[in-house]
């Protein structure tokens, strides 16, 4: 499929996850086969007020291409200005977040709150499209709640206002992240627009990725939580799509090697002090399912320096 003139293979891509999909994790997923990346969401107001932290979120490197940066907000002109500023980081695509359920984001009218105001959402998309030379995409949900499911109407409005593609997460805002996603809404959106549709929600294996393609007809599958501690999901999907074969699960040695490299990069990009604090959750995810997982998880939470990770994983290699 194409987003503007960017061609993406029908494999799978990493979903944006604030606090998780930083440069280190995006690079690891890219190397494993994620065909496309989206940065962590950044506030349009933070950007236009020149907050350093917001800018940190938007940096992209050439190896991550094609990559989108994602912005949120509720004011069309501030969003357009923020998109223009975001272009100084040279993203390939600007993605607008209209799906985030966090009260902090919704309170100001941004994220999924825009699903309650489709005309305003359309205006935001139109102004952002007008402001930047790259394709603009929109990520949203099934609706605000079960009484106001409007993803189909919403997708049509985004298309009419110039969106080059849409991503749909098959849950309402009120559902946050559970129970299971409704893939029939992804199919309904796909059938109602001519721009590409990226399907998202609960894909956690090669089999469920194929099932989402078959059941929804979507153009690309996006994977979030199932990639945490498990970037191999992209390699397995990529390999299956190219060969029809299912790869064996990664060995303990492979999992340890990728965890170490992932954390090494977090420390390289953020410094060891901040990096190791952020690495703790990733380590706990990678170590899920290992012998003695509960104690490993607890010890992951106590990692202070990179050498602690090396010692912990040396023990794992001896034990497994
Ligand atoms: C910790 C976390 C952070 C997230 N942050 C973002 C974000 O910054 N932008 C966004 O569009 N979606 C965000 N999401 C939603 C995911 O992109 C995705 O839509 C959702 O997790 C459903 O996909 P999954 O079932 O594959 O996890 C986040 C989800 C999680 C769990």
Coordinates of C-alpha atoms and ligand atoms in Angstrom, one line a residue:
X1 CA 0.0 0.0 0.0
X2 CA 1.0 3.6 -0.4
X3 CA 0.8 6.5 2.0
X4 CA 1.3 9.4 -0.4
X5 CA 4.3 8.2 -2.5
X6 CA 5.7 6.0 0.4
X7 CA 5.3 2.4 -0.5
X8 CA 4.8 0.0 2.5
X9 CA 4.8 -3.8 2.2
X10 CA 1.9 -5.8 3.6
X11 CA 3.7 -7.1 6.7
X12 CA 3.1 -5.3 10.1
X13 CA 4.2 -2.1 11.8
X14 CA 4.8 -0.9 15.4
X15 CA 2.1 1.1 17.0
X16 CA 3.0 4.4 18.7
X17 CA 3.2 3.9 22.5
X18 CA 4.1 6.9 24.7
X19 CA 6.8 6.0 27.1
X20 CA 7.6 2.7 25.2
X21 CA 8.4 3.4 21.5
X22 CA 11.4 5.6 21.9
X23 CA 14.2 5.7 19.4
X24 CA 15.9 2.6 20.9
X25 CA 12.8 0.4 20.7
X26 CA 11.8 1.7 17.3
X27 CA 15.2 0.8 15.9
X28 CA 15.1 -2.7 17.3
X29 CA 11.6 -3.2 15.8
X30 CA 12.7 -1.8 12.5
X31 CA 15.6 -4.2 12.4
X32 CA 13.2 -7.0 13.1
X33 CA 11.0 -6.1 10.2
X34 CA 8.5 -3.4 11.3
X35 CA 7.8 -1.8 7.9
X36 CA 6.8 1.6 9.3
X37 CA 7.2 3.5 12.6
X38 CA 5.3 6.2 14.4
X39 CA 6.9 8.3 17.2
X40 CA 5.4 8.9 20.6
X41 CA 2.7 11.5 20.8
X42 CA 3.7 15.1 21.3
X43 CA 1.6 18.0 22.4
X44 CA 1.0 20.7 19.8
X45 CA 0.9 23.3 22.5
X46 CA 4.1 22.0 24.0
X47 CA 5.7 22.2 20.6
X48 CA 4.5 25.7 19.8
X49 CA 5.5 26.9 23.3
X50 CA 9.0 25.5 22.6
X51 CA 9.1 23.0 25.4
X52 CA 12.4 21.1 25.1
X53 CA 10.8 17.8 26.3
X54 CA 8.3 17.9 23.5
X55 CA 11.1 18.4 20.9
X56 CA 13.0 15.4 22.3
X57 CA 10.0 13.2 21.4
X58 CA 10.1 14.2 17.8
X59 CA 13.7 13.4 16.7
X60 CA 13.9 10.9 13.9
X61 CA 17.0 9.2 12.4
X62 CA 17.4 8.0 8.8
X63 CA 17.5 4.3 9.7
X64 CA 13.9 4.6 11.1
X65 CA 12.4 5.8 7.7
X66 CA 9.7 5.7 6.8
X67 CA 8.6 7.2 10.1
X68 CA 5.7 9.5 11.2
X69 CA 5.8 11.9 14.1
X70 CA 2.5 12.1 16.0
X71 CA 1.0 15.3 17.4
X72 CA -2.2 15.9 19.3
X73 CA -4.3 19.0 20.2
X74 CA -7.7 20.5 19.6
X75 CA -6.9 23.9 17.9
X76 CA -6.6 23.8 14.1
X77 CA -4.2 26.7 13.9
X78 CA -2.0 25.5 16.7
X79 CA -2.0 22.0 15.2
X80 CA -1.0 23.5 11.8
X81 CA 1.8 25.5 13.4
X82 CA 3.0 22.4 15.4
X83 CA 3.0 20.3 12.2
X84 CA 5.2 23.0 10.6
X85 CA 7.6 23.0 13.5
X86 CA 7.6 19.2 13.5
X87 CA 8.8 19.3 9.9
X88 CA 12.2 20.6 11.1
X89 CA 12.8 17.0 12.3
X90 CA 12.2 15.8 8.7
X91 CA 9.5 13.1 9.3
X92 CA 8.1 11.3 6.3
X93 CA 4.6 11.6 7.5
X94 CA 2.7 13.6 10.1
X95 CA 0.2 11.5 12.1
X96 CA -2.6 13.2 14.1
X97 CA -3.7 11.4 17.3
X98 CA -7.4 11.4 17.7
X99 CA -7.5 8.1 19.7
X100 CA -5.7 8.7 23.0
X101 CA -8.0 8.0 25.9
X102 CA -5.9 9.7 28.6
X103 CA -7.9 12.2 30.6
X104 CA -4.9 14.6 30.5
X105 CA -5.1 14.7 26.7
X106 CA -9.0 14.5 26.5
X107 CA -9.6 17.3 29.0
X108 CA -8.2 19.9 26.6
X109 CA -10.3 18.4 23.8
X110 CA -7.5 16.5 22.1
X111 CA -7.0 12.7 21.4
X112 CA -10.2 10.7 21.3
X113 CA -12.3 13.7 22.6
X114 CA -12.2 14.8 18.9
X115 CA -14.4 11.8 18.0
X116 CA -17.2 13.8 19.7
X117 CA -16.6 16.7 17.4
X118 CA -16.1 15.4 13.8
X119 CA -16.4 18.9 12.2
X120 CA -13.5 20.2 14.4
X121 CA -11.5 17.0 13.7
X122 CA -12.0 17.6 10.0
X123 CA -10.8 21.2 10.3
X124 CA -7.7 20.1 12.2
X125 CA -6.8 17.6 9.5
X126 CA -7.5 20.2 6.7
X127 CA -5.2 22.8 8.4
X128 CA -2.4 20.3 9.1
X129 CA -2.6 19.0 5.5
X130 CA -2.4 22.6 4.2
X131 CA 0.6 23.4 6.5
X132 CA 3.0 20.5 5.5
X133 CA 4.5 19.1 2.3
X134 CA 4.3 15.4 3.6
X135 CA 1.3 13.1 3.8
X136 CA -0.9 13.5 6.9
X137 CA -2.6 10.5 8.5
X138 CA -5.0 10.2 11.4
X139 CA -5.2 7.6 14.1
X140 CA -8.5 7.1 15.9
X141 CA -10.9 4.7 17.6
X142 CA -14.2 3.0 17.0
X143 CA -16.0 6.0 18.7
X144 CA -16.2 7.7 22.0
X145 CA -18.5 5.1 23.6
X146 CA -20.8 2.3 22.5
X147 CA -23.7 4.8 22.1
X148 CA -21.7 7.0 19.7
X149 CA -19.8 4.6 17.4
X150 CA -18.9 6.9 14.5
X151 CA -15.6 5.5 13.0
X152 CA -17.1 5.1 9.5
X153 CA -18.4 8.7 9.3
X154 CA -15.2 10.0 11.0
X155 CA -13.0 8.2 8.5
X156 CA -15.0 9.7 5.6
X157 CA -14.5 13.2 7.1
X158 CA -10.8 12.6 7.5
X159 CA -10.6 11.5 3.8
X160 CA -12.6 14.5 2.6
X161 CA -10.2 16.8 4.5
X162 CA -7.1 15.4 2.9
X163 CA -5.9 12.5 5.1
X164 CA -3.6 10.2 3.1
X165 CA -4.5 7.2 5.3
X166 CA -6.2 6.3 8.6
X167 CA -5.4 4.0 11.4
X168 CA -8.3 2.5 13.3
X169 CA -8.1 0.9 16.8
X170 CA -11.2 -1.2 17.2
X171 CA -12.2 0.0 20.7
X172 CA -14.2 2.9 22.0
X173 CA -12.5 5.5 24.2
X174 CA -14.5 4.3 27.1
X175 CA -13.0 0.8 26.7
X176 CA -9.5 2.1 26.9
X177 CA -7.5 -1.1 26.2
X178 CA -10.0 -3.9 27.1
X179 CA -12.1 -6.0 26.4
X180 CA -11.2 -7.3 23.0
X181 CA -11.1 -5.0 20.0
X182 CA -13.9 -5.1 17.5
X183 CA -12.4 -5.9 14.1
X184 CA -15.8 -5.5 12.3
X185 CA -15.5 -1.7 12.6
X186 CA -12.1 -1.9 10.9
X187 CA -13.8 -3.8 8.0
X188 CA -16.6 -1.2 7.9
X189 CA -14.1 1.7 7.7
X190 CA -12.1 -0.1 5.0
X191 CA -15.3 -0.6 2.9
X192 CA -16.2 3.1 3.2
X193 CA -13.1 5.0 2.2
X194 CA -10.6 4.8 -0.7
X195 CA -7.5 5.8 1.2
X196 CA -5.5 3.1 2.9
X197 CA -6.7 1.8 6.3
X198 CA -4.3 0.5 8.9
X199 CA -6.0 -2.0 11.3
X200 CA -5.1 -2.1 15.0
X201 CA -6.1 -3.9 18.2
X202 CA -5.1 -7.2 19.8
X203 CA -2.9 -8.7 17.1
X204 CA -0.4 -10.7 19.1
X205 CA 0.9 -13.5 16.7
X206 CA 1.5 -14.4 13.1
X207 CA -1.9 -16.2 13.1
X208 CA -3.8 -13.2 14.5
X209 CA -2.1 -10.9 12.0
X210 CA -3.3 -13.0 9.1
X211 CA -6.7 -13.2 10.6
X212 CA -6.9 -9.4 10.8
X213 CA -6.0 -9.1 7.2
X214 CA -8.5 -11.7 6.2
X215 CA -11.4 -10.5 8.4
X216 CA -11.0 -6.8 7.8
X217 CA -9.4 -6.4 4.4
X218 CA -7.2 -3.7 6.0
X219 CA -4.1 -2.5 4.1
X220 CA -1.6 -2.8 6.9
X221 CA -1.7 -4.3 10.5
X222 CA -0.3 -2.3 13.4
X223 CA 0.9 -3.9 16.6
X224 CA 1.3 -2.3 20.0
X225 CA 1.4 -4.2 23.3
X226 CA 2.3 -7.6 21.8
X227 CA 5.6 -6.1 20.6
X228 CA 6.6 -5.1 24.2
X229 CA 9.6 -7.4 25.0
X230 CA 8.8 -9.2 21.8
X231 CA 10.1 -7.4 18.7
X232 CA 10.4 -10.8 17.0
X233 CA 6.7 -10.6 16.2
X234 CA 7.7 -8.4 13.2
X235 CA 10.4 -10.8 12.0
X236 CA 7.9 -13.7 12.3
X237 CA 5.2 -11.9 10.3
X238 CA 7.6 -10.5 7.7
X239 CA 9.1 -14.0 7.2
X240 CA 5.6 -15.6 7.0
X241 CA 4.4 -13.0 4.4
X242 CA 7.5 -13.7 2.3
X243 CA 7.7 -17.5 2.6
X244 CA 4.5 -18.9 4.1
X245 CA 6.6 -20.4 6.9
X246 CA 6.3 -19.9 10.6
X247 CA 9.7 -19.3 12.2
X248 CA 10.5 -21.1 15.5
X249 CA 10.2 -18.9 18.7
X250 CA 13.5 -17.1 19.5
X251 CA 15.8 -19.0 21.8
X252 CA 16.7 -17.8 25.3
X253 CA 20.1 -16.7 24.0
X254 CA 18.5 -14.6 21.2
X255 CA 16.1 -13.0 23.7
X256 CA 18.9 -12.1 26.0
X257 CA 21.1 -10.7 23.2
X258 CA 18.3 -8.5 21.9
X259 CA 17.4 -7.3 25.4
X260 CA 21.0 -6.4 26.0
X261 CA 21.3 -4.5 22.8
X262 CA 18.0 -2.7 23.3
X263 CA 19.0 -1.5 26.8
X264 CA 22.5 -0.6 25.6
X265 CA 20.8 1.7 23.0
X266 CA 18.4 3.2 25.6
X267 CA 21.5 4.1 27.7
X268 CA 23.4 5.4 24.7
X269 CA 20.5 7.7 23.7
X270 CA 19.3 8.8 27.2
X271 CA 22.3 8.3 29.4
X272 CA 22.7 5.4 31.8
X273 CA 21.0 7.0 34.8
X274 CA 17.7 7.8 33.0
X275 CA 18.1 4.9 30.6
X276 CA 18.3 2.2 33.2
X277 CA 15.1 3.5 34.9
X278 CA 13.3 3.3 31.6
X279 CA 14.9 -0.1 30.8
X280 CA 13.4 -1.8 33.8
X281 CA 9.9 -2.2 32.3
X282 CA 11.4 -3.4 29.0
X283 CA 13.6 -6.0 30.8
X284 CA 10.5 -7.3 32.7
X285 CA 8.7 -7.7 29.4
X286 CA 11.5 -9.6 27.7
X287 CA 11.9 -11.9 30.7
X288 CA 8.2 -12.9 30.8
X289 CA 7.9 -16.6 30.5
X290 CA 11.5 -17.4 31.5
X291 CA 12.2 -19.9 34.4
X292 CA 11.7 -18.0 37.7
X293 CA 9.9 -15.2 35.8
X294 CA 8.3 -13.6 39.0
X295 CA 11.7 -13.2 40.7
X296 CA 13.3 -12.0 37.4
X297 CA 10.6 -9.4 37.1
X298 CA 11.2 -8.2 40.6
X299 CA 14.9 -8.0 40.0
X300 CA 14.3 -6.1 36.7
X301 CA 12.7 -3.4 38.8
X302 CA 15.9 -3.0 40.7
X303 CA 18.3 -2.5 37.8
X304 CA 20.5 0.5 38.4
X305 CA 23.4 0.3 36.0
X306 CA 23.9 -1.5 32.7
X307 CA 26.2 -4.1 34.3
X308 CA 23.3 -5.1 36.6
X309 CA 21.5 -6.2 33.4
X310 CA 24.5 -8.2 32.2
X311 CA 24.8 -10.0 35.6
X312 CA 21.1 -10.8 35.7
X313 CA 21.1 -12.1 32.2
X314 CA 24.3 -14.1 32.7
X315 CA 22.5 -15.9 35.5
X316 CA 19.5 -16.5 33.2
X317 CA 21.7 -18.0 30.6
X318 CA 23.2 -20.4 33.2
X319 CA 19.8 -21.3 34.6
X320 CA 17.7 -22.0 31.5
Ligands
LIG1 C1 1.5 2.3 27.0 C2 0.7 2.7 25.8 C3 1.0 3.9 25.2 C4 0.3 4.3 24.0 N1 0.6 5.5 23.5 C5 0.0 5.9 22.3 C6 0.4 7.1 21.6 O1 1.3 7.8 22.0 N2 -0.2 7.4 20.4 C7 -1.2 6.6 19.9 O2 -1.7 6.9 18.9 N3 -1.6 5.4 20.6 C8 -1.0 5.1 21.7 N4 -1.4 3.9 22.3 C9 -2.3 3.0 21.6 C10 -1.6 2.0 20.7 O3 -1.0 2.7 19.6 C11 -2.6 1.0 20.1 O4 -3.6 1.7 19.4 C12 -3.3 0.2 21.2 O5 -2.4 -0.3 22.2 C13 -4.1 -1.1 20.6 O6 -3.2 -1.9 19.9 P1 -2.6 -3.3 20.6 O7 -3.8 -4.1 21.0 O8 -1.8 -3.9 19.5 O9 -1.8 -2.9 21.8 C14 -0.7 3.5 23.5 C15 -1.0 2.2 24.0 C16 -0.3 1.8 25.2 C17 -0.5 0.5 25.7

